[in-house]
PDB file of C-alpha atoms in Angstrom:
ATOM      1  CA  MET A   1      60.366  10.243-120.639  1.00 49.00           C
ATOM      2  CA  ASP A   2      62.787   9.707-117.792  1.00 62.00           C
ATOM      3  CA  ARG A   3      61.739   6.905-115.403  1.00 68.00           C
ATOM      4  CA  ARG A   4      62.041   9.165-112.344  1.00 68.00           C
ATOM      5  CA  TRP A   5      59.487  11.602-113.758  1.00 66.00           C
ATOM      6  CA  LEU A   6      57.191   8.715-114.575  1.00 63.00           C
ATOM      7  CA  LYS A   7      57.387   7.516-110.948  1.00 63.00           C
ATOM      8  CA  VAL A   8      56.670  11.050-109.679  1.00 63.00           C
ATOM      9  CA  ALA A   9      53.693  11.336-112.034  1.00 61.00           C
ATOM     10  CA  VAL A  10      52.266   7.973-110.920  1.00 56.00           C
ATOM     11  CA  LEU A  11      52.699   8.952-107.267  1.00 54.00           C
ATOM     12  CA  ALA A  12      51.001  12.324-107.821  1.00 56.00           C
ATOM     13  CA  VAL A  13      48.070  10.737-109.643  1.00 51.00           C
ATOM     14  CA  SER A  14      47.632   8.120-106.900  1.00 51.00           C
ATOM     15  CA  LEU A  15      47.793  10.772-104.184  1.00 50.00           C
ATOM     16  CA  PHE A  16      45.259  13.096-105.718  1.00 50.00           C
ATOM     17  CA  SER A  17      42.919  10.599-107.369  1.00 46.00           C
ATOM     18  CA  ALA A  18      41.907   8.973-104.068  1.00 49.00           C
ATOM     19  CA  PRO A  19      39.038  10.704-102.304  1.00 54.00           C
ATOM     20  CA  LEU A  20      40.415  12.944 -99.584  1.00 58.00           C
ATOM     21  CA  ARG A  21      38.428  13.169 -96.387  1.00 69.00           C
ATOM     22  CA  ALA A  22      39.251  16.343 -94.522  1.00 81.00           C
ATOM     23  CA  GLU A  23      38.932  16.749 -90.791  1.00 89.00           C
ATOM     24  CA  ILE A  24      38.721  19.833 -88.591  1.00 93.00           C
ATOM     25  CA  GLY A  25      39.836  20.233 -85.020  1.00 95.00           C
ATOM     26  CA  ALA A  26      40.792  22.552 -82.217  1.00 96.00           C
ATOM     27  CA  THR A  27      43.432  22.253 -79.514  1.00 96.00           C
ATOM     28  CA  LEU A  28      44.232  24.018 -76.266  1.00 96.00           C
ATOM     29  CA  GLY A  29      47.720  23.864 -74.880  1.00 95.00           C
ATOM     30  CA  TYR A  30      50.463  24.939 -72.565  1.00 95.00           C
ATOM     31  CA  PHE A  31      53.470  26.702 -74.083  1.00 93.00           C
ATOM     32  CA  ASN A  32      56.959  27.571 -72.904  1.00 92.00           C
ATOM     33  CA  ILE A  33      58.783  30.170 -75.007  1.00 89.00           C
ATOM     34  CA  LYS A  34      62.396  31.259 -74.636  1.00 90.00           C
ATOM     35  CA  SER A  35      63.452  34.265 -76.702  1.00 84.00           C
ATOM     36  CA  THR A  36      67.069  35.358 -77.169  1.00 84.00           C
ATOM     37  CA  THR A  37      67.836  38.825 -78.556  1.00 81.00           C
ATOM     38  CA  SER A  38      70.721  41.280 -78.338  1.00 79.00           C
ATOM     39  CA  ALA A  39      68.886  42.942 -75.422  1.00 79.00           C
ATOM     40  CA  GLY A  40      68.724  39.715 -73.374  1.00 81.00           C
ATOM     41  CA  ASP A  41      66.691  36.580 -72.769  1.00 85.00           C
ATOM     42  CA  THR A  42      62.974  36.271 -72.030  1.00 82.00           C
ATOM     43  CA  ASN A  43      60.982  33.281 -70.821  1.00 86.00           C
ATOM     44  CA  LEU A  44      57.200  32.986 -71.070  1.00 83.00           C
ATOM     45  CA  ALA A  45      55.009  30.070 -70.060  1.00 87.00           C
ATOM     46  CA  ASN A  46      51.224  29.937 -69.959  1.00 87.00           C
ATOM     47  CA  LEU A  47      48.164  27.814 -70.585  1.00 90.00           C
ATOM     48  CA  GLY A  48      46.975  29.883 -73.509  1.00 89.00           C
ATOM     49  CA  HIS A  49      47.859  28.326 -76.857  1.00 93.00           C
ATOM     50  CA  PHE A  50      44.785  27.868 -79.078  1.00 95.00           C
ATOM     51  CA  ARG A  51      44.976  26.238 -82.493  1.00 96.00           C
ATOM     52  CA  LEU A  52      42.449  25.615 -85.257  1.00 96.00           C
ATOM     53  CA  VAL A  53      43.436  22.609 -87.391  1.00 95.00           C
ATOM     54  CA  TYR A  54      42.405  21.363 -90.828  1.00 94.00           C
ATOM     55  CA  GLU A  55      43.784  17.836 -91.303  1.00 92.00           C
ATOM     56  CA  ILE A  56      43.988  16.037 -94.652  1.00 91.00           C
ATOM     57  CA  PRO A  57      44.919  12.342 -94.385  1.00 89.00           C
ATOM     58  CA  PHE A  58      46.507  10.668 -97.418  1.00 87.00           C
ATOM     59  CA  MET A  59      48.204   7.386 -98.376  1.00 87.00           C
ATOM     60  CA  ASN A  60      46.917   5.575 -95.212  1.00 84.00           C
ATOM     61  CA  ARG A  61      49.923   6.586 -93.068  1.00 90.00           C
ATOM     62  CA  PHE A  62      50.371  10.333 -93.631  1.00 93.00           C
ATOM     63  CA  SER A  63      48.495  13.562 -93.023  1.00 93.00           C
ATOM     64  CA  VAL A  64      49.077  17.231 -93.664  1.00 94.00           C
ATOM     65  CA  LYS A  65      47.735  19.801 -91.180  1.00 94.00           C
ATOM     66  CA  PRO A  66      47.538  23.466 -92.055  1.00 95.00           C
ATOM     67  CA  SER A  67      46.556  25.322 -88.895  1.00 96.00           C
ATOM     68  CA  TYR A  68      46.442  28.733 -87.254  1.00 96.00           C
ATOM     69  CA  SER A  69      47.768  29.408 -83.734  1.00 95.00           C
ATOM     70  CA  LEU A  70      46.836  32.106 -81.232  1.00 93.00           C
ATOM     71  CA  TYR A  71      48.826  32.698 -78.026  1.00 90.00           C
ATOM     72  CA  LEU A  72      47.682  34.623 -74.972  1.00 87.00           C
ATOM     73  CA  LEU A  73      51.108  35.591 -73.643  1.00 77.00           C
ATOM     74  CA  GLY A  74      50.272  37.317 -70.375  1.00 70.00           C
ATOM     75  CA  ILE A  75      48.070  36.326 -67.469  1.00 65.00           C
ATOM     76  CA  ASP A  76      45.868  39.342 -68.151  1.00 63.00           C
ATOM     77  CA  SER A  77      45.835  38.458 -71.902  1.00 56.00           C
ATOM     78  CA  SER A  78      47.219  41.894 -72.776  1.00 68.00           C
ATOM     79  CA  ASP A  79      49.694  40.533 -75.286  1.00 78.00           C
ATOM     80  CA  ILE A  80      49.119  38.025 -78.056  1.00 86.00           C
ATOM     81  CA  GLY A  81      51.083  36.063 -80.610  1.00 88.00           C
ATOM     82  CA  TYR A  82      49.688  34.429 -83.720  1.00 92.00           C
ATOM     83  CA  GLY A  83      50.733  32.642 -86.860  1.00 94.00           C
ATOM     84  CA  PHE A  84      50.424  29.926 -89.454  1.00 96.00           C
ATOM     85  CA  ASP A  85      51.564  26.310 -88.947  1.00 96.00           C
ATOM     86  CA  LEU A  86      52.008  23.525 -91.494  1.00 97.00           C
ATOM     87  CA  GLU A  87      52.588  20.022 -90.121  1.00 96.00           C
ATOM     88  CA  PHE A  88      53.311  16.731 -91.927  1.00 97.00           C
ATOM     89  CA  ASN A  89      52.590  13.649 -89.802  1.00 96.00           C
ATOM     90  CA  TYR A  90      53.511   9.990 -90.168  1.00 96.00           C
ATOM     91  CA  TYR A  91      51.679   7.156 -88.373  1.00 93.00           C
ATOM     92  CA  PRO A  92      54.324   4.399 -88.037  1.00 92.00           C
ATOM     93  CA  PHE A  93      52.208   1.707 -86.321  1.00 88.00           C
ATOM     94  CA  THR A  94      48.640   2.276 -87.545  1.00 86.00           C
ATOM     95  CA  PHE A  95      46.611   3.834 -90.339  1.00 80.00           C
ATOM     96  CA  ASN A  96      45.928   7.561 -90.141  1.00 79.00           C
ATOM     97  CA  ARG A  97      42.136   7.125 -89.905  1.00 76.00           C
ATOM     98  CA  PRO A  98      39.529   4.358 -89.580  1.00 70.00           C
ATOM     99  CA  MET A  99      39.378   2.081 -92.608  1.00 68.00           C
ATOM    100  CA  LYS A 100      35.828   1.726 -93.913  1.00 67.00           C
ATOM    101  CA  LEU A 101      34.965  -1.209 -96.141  1.00 66.00           C
ATOM    102  CA  GLY A 102      31.551  -1.767 -97.611  1.00 67.00           C
ATOM    103  CA  GLN A 103      29.742  -3.712-100.244  1.00 67.00           C
ATOM    104  CA  ASN A 104      25.995  -3.477-100.817  1.00 66.00           C
ATOM    105  CA  SER A 105      24.357  -3.722 -97.376  1.00 68.00           C
ATOM    106  CA  LEU A 106      27.413  -5.123 -95.570  1.00 66.00           C
ATOM    107  CA  ASN A 107      29.653  -2.464 -93.990  1.00 64.00           C
ATOM    108  CA  PHE A 108      32.732  -2.900 -91.826  1.00 61.00           C
ATOM    109  CA  MET A 109      34.948  -0.362 -90.056  1.00 61.00           C
ATOM    110  CA  SER A 110      38.364  -1.137 -88.612  1.00 64.00           C
ATOM    111  CA  ALA A 111      39.950   1.399 -86.303  1.00 67.00           C
ATOM    112  CA  GLU A 112      42.739   1.189 -83.811  1.00 79.00           C
ATOM    113  CA  LYS A 113      41.774   3.067 -80.664  1.00 88.00           C
ATOM    114  CA  LEU A 114      45.212   4.623 -80.221  1.00 92.00           C
ATOM    115  CA  ARG A 115      47.203   5.960 -83.182  1.00 91.00           C
ATOM    116  CA  PRO A 116      50.647   7.433 -82.360  1.00 95.00           C
ATOM    117  CA  PHE A 117      52.317   9.780 -84.842  1.00 96.00           C
ATOM    118  CA  VAL A 118      55.475  11.809 -85.420  1.00 97.00           C
ATOM    119  CA  GLY A 119      55.644  14.969 -87.473  1.00 97.00           C
ATOM    120  CA  LEU A 120      57.788  17.675 -89.020  1.00 98.00           C
ATOM    121  CA  SER A 121      56.419  21.186 -89.208  1.00 97.00           C
ATOM    122  CA  PHE A 122      56.922  24.776 -90.344  1.00 97.00           C
ATOM    123  CA  HIS A 123      55.818  27.646 -88.075  1.00 96.00           C
ATOM    124  CA  GLN A 124      55.452  31.396 -88.559  1.00 95.00           C
ATOM    125  CA  ARG A 125      54.804  33.732 -85.599  1.00 91.00           C
ATOM    126  CA  GLN A 126      54.142  37.408 -85.060  1.00 90.00           C
ATOM    127  CA  TYR A 127      54.076  38.922 -81.598  1.00 81.00           C
ATOM    128  CA  GLN A 128      52.010  42.052 -80.957  1.00 79.00           C
ATOM    129  CA  SER A 129      54.117  43.770 -78.295  1.00 69.00           C
ATOM    130  CA  ILE A 130      57.505  43.472 -80.005  1.00 69.00           C
ATOM    131  CA  GLN A 131      56.196  43.765 -83.578  1.00 72.00           C
ATOM    132  CA  SER A 132      58.506  40.987 -84.796  1.00 79.00           C
ATOM    133  CA  ASN A 133      58.125  37.992 -87.056  1.00 88.00           C
ATOM    134  CA  TYR A 134      59.720  34.604 -86.474  1.00 92.00           C
ATOM    135  CA  ALA A 135      59.813  31.506 -88.677  1.00 95.00           C
ATOM    136  CA  GLY A 136      61.220  28.054 -88.137  1.00 96.00           C
ATOM    137  CA  ILE A 137      60.770  24.309 -87.995  1.00 97.00           C
ATOM    138  CA  GLY A 138      59.546  21.867 -85.393  1.00 97.00           C
ATOM    139  CA  ILE A 139      59.099  18.217 -84.536  1.00 98.00           C
ATOM    140  CA  THR A 140      55.983  16.668 -82.991  1.00 97.00           C
ATOM    141  CA  PHE A 141      55.291  13.485 -81.057  1.00 97.00           C
ATOM    142  CA  GLY A 142      51.653  12.709 -80.399  1.00 96.00           C
ATOM    143  CA  ALA A 143      48.736  10.315 -80.488  1.00 95.00           C
ATOM    144  CA  GLN A 144      45.095  10.250 -81.481  1.00 93.00           C
ATOM    145  CA  TYR A 145      42.439   8.328 -79.565  1.00 93.00           C
ATOM    146  CA  GLN A 146      39.419   7.172 -81.604  1.00 89.00           C
ATOM    147  CA  TYR A 147      36.391   7.927 -79.409  1.00 90.00           C
ATOM    148  CA  SER A 148      33.659   7.318 -81.974  1.00 86.00           C
ATOM    149  CA  ARG A 149      33.328   6.858 -85.717  1.00 79.00           C
ATOM    150  CA  GLU A 150      33.829  10.536 -86.605  1.00 84.00           C
ATOM    151  CA  PHE A 151      35.232  11.966 -83.373  1.00 90.00           C
ATOM    152  CA  ARG A 152      38.651  11.566 -81.783  1.00 90.00           C
ATOM    153  CA  PHE A 153      40.927  13.166 -79.237  1.00 96.00           C
ATOM    154  CA  VAL A 154      44.459  14.283 -80.042  1.00 95.00           C
ATOM    155  CA  SER A 155      47.378  15.097 -77.773  1.00 97.00           C
ATOM    156  CA  GLY A 156      50.982  15.922 -78.474  1.00 97.00           C
ATOM    157  CA  LEU A 157      54.262  17.611 -77.703  1.00 97.00           C
ATOM    158  CA  THR A 158      55.847  19.959 -80.260  1.00 97.00           C
ATOM    159  CA  VAL A 159      59.349  21.426 -80.025  1.00 97.00           C
ATOM    160  CA  ILE A 160      60.000  24.419 -82.298  1.00 97.00           C
ATOM    161  CA  SER A 161      63.130  26.428 -83.179  1.00 96.00           C
ATOM    162  CA  MET A 162      62.612  29.787 -84.934  1.00 95.00           C
ATOM    163  CA  LYS A 163      64.733  32.687 -86.132  1.00 93.00           C
ATOM    164  CA  GLY A 164      63.777  36.341 -86.227  1.00 88.00           C
ATOM    165  CA  PRO A 165      65.222  39.736 -87.116  1.00 86.00           C
ATOM    166  CA  LEU A 166      68.711  40.860 -86.038  1.00 84.00           C
ATOM    167  CA  ASP A 167      69.957  37.385 -85.073  1.00 85.00           C
ATOM    168  CA  SER A 168      67.147  36.864 -82.575  1.00 88.00           C
ATOM    169  CA  ALA A 169      66.082  33.304 -81.852  1.00 91.00           C
ATOM    170  CA  LEU A 170      63.056  31.728 -80.244  1.00 90.00           C
ATOM    171  CA  SER A 171      62.551  28.202 -78.953  1.00 93.00           C
ATOM    172  CA  GLU A 172      59.155  26.893 -77.983  1.00 93.00           C
ATOM    173  CA  GLN A 173      57.636  23.783 -76.475  1.00 96.00           C
ATOM    174  CA  GLN A 174      53.903  23.101 -76.781  1.00 95.00           C
ATOM    175  CA  LEU A 175      51.937  20.488 -74.879  1.00 97.00           C
ATOM    176  CA  TYR A 176      48.406  20.311 -76.306  1.00 96.00           C
ATOM    177  CA  PHE A 177      45.130  18.427 -76.122  1.00 97.00           C
ATOM    178  CA  GLY A 178      42.120  18.726 -78.428  1.00 97.00           C
ATOM    179  CA  THR A 179      39.527  17.147 -80.660  1.00 95.00           C
ATOM    180  CA  ILE A 180      39.215  16.245 -84.335  1.00 92.00           C
ATOM    181  CA  ILE A 181      35.960  15.714 -86.211  1.00 92.00           C
ATOM    182  CA  GLU A 182      35.749  13.997 -89.611  1.00 84.00           C
ATOM    183  CA  LEU A 183      33.777  15.990 -92.185  1.00 76.00           C
TER     184      LEU A 183
END
């Protein structure tokens, strides 16, 4: 067997043999969308980005976050956008979650209060009024604040670039705040 495949197999076994603790969360955010089509440019900005998040931490410094986004595009909420997001985060200075150590009746938990992260993401969007789909990639800068053992706050800035039909393009910035609860 080739040594590279052996390394990949060992990494896969170590990733999936450790118990995964999933976490759920919700965020509310401000968005700024700029759309460019052959008909012209459009700018939208609103406090109306809602996201449900399922976070799976792994290997002490990484997490993967499948999530679903909902946008209220107009002030009267007459138009919506929605779609799937998949984010991979890296925690460069801290662990991705509290470290719990225990033996018999002695338990110890170590947690940094503030855990900054960076992430790469994939986004898919569909907008109701224009009946168009967009897909693209993004980058995130954020931090989590450990409030209690199972509860923390999260905040971040995501910048996304997406492509759509007929050479249309969409750029988006999200500024969000929310909570995460360990299951």
